[in-house]
Amino acid sequence: MMIKNIPNIKHANSGNFFLLAGPCAIEGEEIAMRIAERVVEITNKLEIPYIFKGSYRKANRSRLDSFSGIGDEKALKILKKVSDTFGVPTVTDIHSAEEAAMAAEYVDVLQIPAFLCRQTDLLVAAAKTGKVVNIKKGQFLAAESMKFAVTKVRESGNDQVVLTDRGNMFGYQDMIVDYRGIPVMQENNCPVVLDITHSLQQPNQAGGVTGGRPELIETVAKAGIAVGVDGIFIETHPDPANAKSDGANMLHLDYLEDLLTKLVAIRKTINQF
């Protein structure tokens, strides 16, 4: 699998799913390093290939006064320090074509936010960095439509594409996962990730802050592994209630090892078929 080519990726031959996990946003060096250290410890124990996730800037906030970042260069340097300290690859979102080359100097995987997955200039710019490009499926799109996003990256000279499902809009204020989309997107011959925590968001709340259903994280994750996802995406934090972004749907860091242990067991069973 193409994932094996990501710099510093470990346990790529374990037969496990790979994991993208970390805080929603880079809030500061201490909290990022704390989360990374714990997730690295868990994933080494369970032999899960791991990519540290953290957004250096959050550009798609509902309210003007919502936290959007600590400064681009400062946050990107923290991502680089995580990689250098723990020997793991990193992934972050980019929001415009101009950001692609800048972020590529610091991270190993460039992530295209779901709302922006049809933005041609953004996809092309990400592709031209030569980095792995993780495209999150828009919650407004059918899984079948993601073949066009994949084609944009590949026709720009980059075959290192990952697709991530993050649920579909269900009415105005809820999300639902259509697991049929996983094998559909795998037909593009690229790894497919299920974003567990964002699939449980409850967006468009009256107060302008997204809600969530974190009590269903284990349910959605187990189902994803059962249907054969290649990777899973989980935002995690030691204090979700006080996280600066998306705390309502994040997994408490203390619960991560138990969840991943269960998912590894399911994966071993699935691998027999």
Short mmCIF file of N, CA, C and O in Angstrom, two decimals, residues 74-120:
data_model
loop_
_atom_site.label_atom_id
_atom_site.label_comp_id
_atom_site.label_asym_id
_atom_site.label_seq_id
_atom_site.Cartn_x
_atom_site.Cartn_y
_atom_site.Cartn_z
N LYS A 74 4.14 29.33 13.74
CA LYS A 74 4.32 28.76 15.07
C LYS A 74 3.73 27.36 15.14
O LYS A 74 4.36 26.42 15.66
N ALA A 75 2.51 27.19 14.60
CA ALA A 75 1.86 25.88 14.64
C ALA A 75 2.56 24.87 13.75
O ALA A 75 2.71 23.70 14.12
N LEU A 76 3.01 25.30 12.58
CA LEU A 76 3.71 24.39 11.67
C LEU A 76 5.04 23.93 12.27
O LEU A 76 5.44 22.77 12.11
N LYS A 77 5.70 24.80 12.99
CA LYS A 77 6.96 24.42 13.65
C LYS A 77 6.70 23.39 14.76
O LYS A 77 7.54 22.51 15.00
N ILE A 78 5.56 23.50 15.41
CA ILE A 78 5.21 22.50 16.43
C ILE A 78 4.98 21.14 15.77
O ILE A 78 5.42 20.10 16.28
N LEU A 79 4.29 21.14 14.63
CA LEU A 79 4.10 19.88 13.90
C LEU A 79 5.45 19.27 13.51
O LEU A 79 5.64 18.05 13.63
N LYS A 80 6.37 20.09 13.07
CA LYS A 80 7.70 19.60 12.71
C LYS A 80 8.42 19.06 13.94
O LYS A 80 9.11 18.02 13.87
N LYS A 81 8.25 19.71 15.08
CA LYS A 81 8.91 19.24 16.31
C LYS A 81 8.33 17.89 16.74
O LYS A 81 9.07 17.01 17.21
N VAL A 82 7.02 17.71 16.60
CA VAL A 82 6.41 16.41 16.90
C VAL A 82 7.05 15.32 16.05
O VAL A 82 7.42 14.25 16.54
N SER A 83 7.18 15.60 14.76
CA SER A 83 7.77 14.62 13.85
C SER A 83 9.21 14.30 14.22
O SER A 83 9.61 13.14 14.28
N ASP A 84 9.99 15.34 14.48
CA ASP A 84 11.41 15.15 14.81
C ASP A 84 11.59 14.44 16.15
O ASP A 84 12.50 13.62 16.31
N THR A 85 10.75 14.76 17.11
CA THR A 85 10.90 14.21 18.46
C THR A 85 10.49 12.74 18.53
O THR A 85 11.18 11.92 19.14
N PHE A 86 9.37 12.43 17.89
CA PHE A 86 8.83 11.08 18.04
C PHE A 86 9.02 10.20 16.81
O PHE A 86 8.67 9.01 16.83
N GLY A 87 9.59 10.75 15.75
CA GLY A 87 9.86 9.96 14.56
C GLY A 87 8.62 9.46 13.87
O GLY A 87 8.57 8.32 13.39
N VAL A 88 7.58 10.31 13.82
CA VAL A 88 6.33 9.93 13.15
C VAL A 88 6.00 10.97 12.08
O VAL A 88 6.37 12.14 12.21
N PRO A 89 5.29 10.57 11.03
CA PRO A 89 4.83 11.55 10.04
C PRO A 89 3.70 12.39 10.59
O PRO A 89 3.05 12.03 11.58
N THR A 90 3.44 13.50 9.93
CA THR A 90 2.39 14.42 10.36
C THR A 90 1.50 14.81 9.19
O THR A 90 1.90 14.77 8.03
N VAL A 91 0.27 15.21 9.53
CA VAL A 91 -0.70 15.66 8.53
C VAL A 91 -1.38 16.92 9.03
O VAL A 91 -1.64 17.06 10.23
N THR A 92 -1.65 17.85 8.11
CA THR A 92 -2.37 19.06 8.46
C THR A 92 -3.23 19.50 7.29
O THR A 92 -2.98 19.12 6.14
N ASP A 93 -4.27 20.29 7.57
CA ASP A 93 -5.15 20.82 6.53
C ASP A 93 -4.51 22.01 5.83
O ASP A 93 -3.77 22.77 6.44
N ILE A 94 -4.85 22.17 4.54
CA ILE A 94 -4.56 23.41 3.85
C ILE A 94 -5.87 23.94 3.27
O ILE A 94 -6.79 23.16 2.98
N HIS A 95 -5.96 25.24 3.09
CA HIS A 95 -7.23 25.85 2.73
C HIS A 95 -7.20 26.63 1.42
O HIS A 95 -8.25 26.99 0.90
N SER A 96 -6.01 26.90 0.90
CA SER A 96 -5.88 27.62 -0.37
C SER A 96 -4.63 27.11 -1.08
O SER A 96 -3.73 26.53 -0.45
N ALA A 97 -4.59 27.35 -2.38
CA ALA A 97 -3.45 26.88 -3.18
C ALA A 97 -2.14 27.46 -2.66
O ALA A 97 -1.10 26.79 -2.68
N GLU A 98 -2.19 28.68 -2.16
CA GLU A 98 -0.97 29.35 -1.70
C GLU A 98 -0.38 28.69 -0.46
O GLU A 98 0.81 28.83 -0.18
N GLU A 99 -1.21 27.97 0.29
CA GLU A 99 -0.73 27.34 1.52
C GLU A 99 0.00 26.02 1.28
O GLU A 99 0.72 25.53 2.15
N ALA A 100 -0.20 25.42 0.11
CA ALA A 100 0.30 24.06 -0.12
C ALA A 100 1.81 23.97 0.04
O ALA A 100 2.32 23.12 0.81
N ALA A 101 2.54 24.80 -0.67
CA ALA A 101 4.00 24.73 -0.61
C ALA A 101 4.52 25.07 0.78
O ALA A 101 5.48 24.46 1.26
N MET A 102 3.88 26.04 1.44
CA MET A 102 4.29 26.42 2.79
C MET A 102 4.15 25.25 3.76
O MET A 102 5.09 24.89 4.47
N ALA A 103 2.98 24.64 3.79
CA ALA A 103 2.75 23.53 4.72
C ALA A 103 3.62 22.33 4.39
O ALA A 103 4.06 21.60 5.29
N ALA A 104 3.88 22.11 3.10
CA ALA A 104 4.67 20.96 2.68
C ALA A 104 6.11 21.01 3.20
O ALA A 104 6.78 19.97 3.27
N GLU A 105 6.56 22.20 3.58
CA GLU A 105 7.90 22.31 4.16
C GLU A 105 7.98 21.69 5.56
O GLU A 105 9.07 21.40 6.05
N TYR A 106 6.82 21.49 6.19
CA TYR A 106 6.81 21.06 7.59
C TYR A 106 6.17 19.69 7.82
O TYR A 106 6.46 19.05 8.83
N VAL A 107 5.26 19.25 6.94
CA VAL A 107 4.50 18.03 7.19
C VAL A 107 4.66 17.04 6.05
O VAL A 107 5.16 17.37 4.97
N ASP A 108 4.19 15.82 6.28
CA ASP A 108 4.35 14.74 5.31
C ASP A 108 3.10 14.48 4.48
O ASP A 108 3.18 13.92 3.39
N VAL A 109 1.94 14.85 5.01
CA VAL A 109 0.67 14.63 4.32
C VAL A 109 -0.12 15.93 4.33
O VAL A 109 -0.26 16.56 5.39
N LEU A 110 -0.63 16.32 3.19
CA LEU A 110 -1.49 17.50 3.09
C LEU A 110 -2.93 17.05 3.01
O LEU A 110 -3.28 16.19 2.18
N GLN A 111 -3.78 17.63 3.84
CA GLN A 111 -5.18 17.23 3.91
C GLN A 111 -6.07 18.32 3.32
O GLN A 111 -5.93 19.49 3.65
N ILE A 112 -6.98 17.89 2.45
CA ILE A 112 -7.94 18.80 1.84
C ILE A 112 -9.24 18.72 2.63
O ILE A 112 -9.86 17.66 2.71
N PRO A 113 -9.67 19.81 3.26
CA PRO A 113 -10.91 19.78 4.04
C PRO A 113 -12.11 19.40 3.19
O PRO A 113 -12.15 19.67 1.98
N ALA A 114 -13.10 18.79 3.84
CA ALA A 114 -14.27 18.29 3.13
C ALA A 114 -14.98 19.38 2.34
O ALA A 114 -15.40 19.18 1.20
N PHE A 115 -15.12 20.56 2.93
CA PHE A 115 -15.81 21.65 2.24
C PHE A 115 -15.09 22.08 0.97
O PHE A 115 -15.68 22.73 0.10
N LEU A 116 -13.79 21.74 0.85
CA LEU A 116 -12.97 22.23 -0.26
C LEU A 116 -12.56 21.14 -1.23
O LEU A 116 -11.71 21.36 -2.10
N CYS A 117 -13.16 19.98 -1.15
CA CYS A 117 -12.69 18.82 -1.93
C CYS A 117 -12.91 18.97 -3.42
O CYS A 117 -12.36 18.18 -4.20
N ARG A 118 -13.71 19.96 -3.86
CA ARG A 118 -13.92 20.18 -5.28
C ARG A 118 -13.08 21.34 -5.83
O ARG A 118 -13.17 21.67 -7.01
N GLN A 119 -12.27 21.96 -4.97
CA GLN A 119 -11.50 23.13 -5.38
C GLN A 119 -10.29 22.70 -6.22
O GLN A 119 -9.27 22.28 -5.68
N THR A 120 -10.39 22.86 -7.50
CA THR A 120 -9.37 22.36 -8.42
C THR A 120 -8.00 22.95 -8.13
O THR A 120 -6.99 22.22 -8.07
#
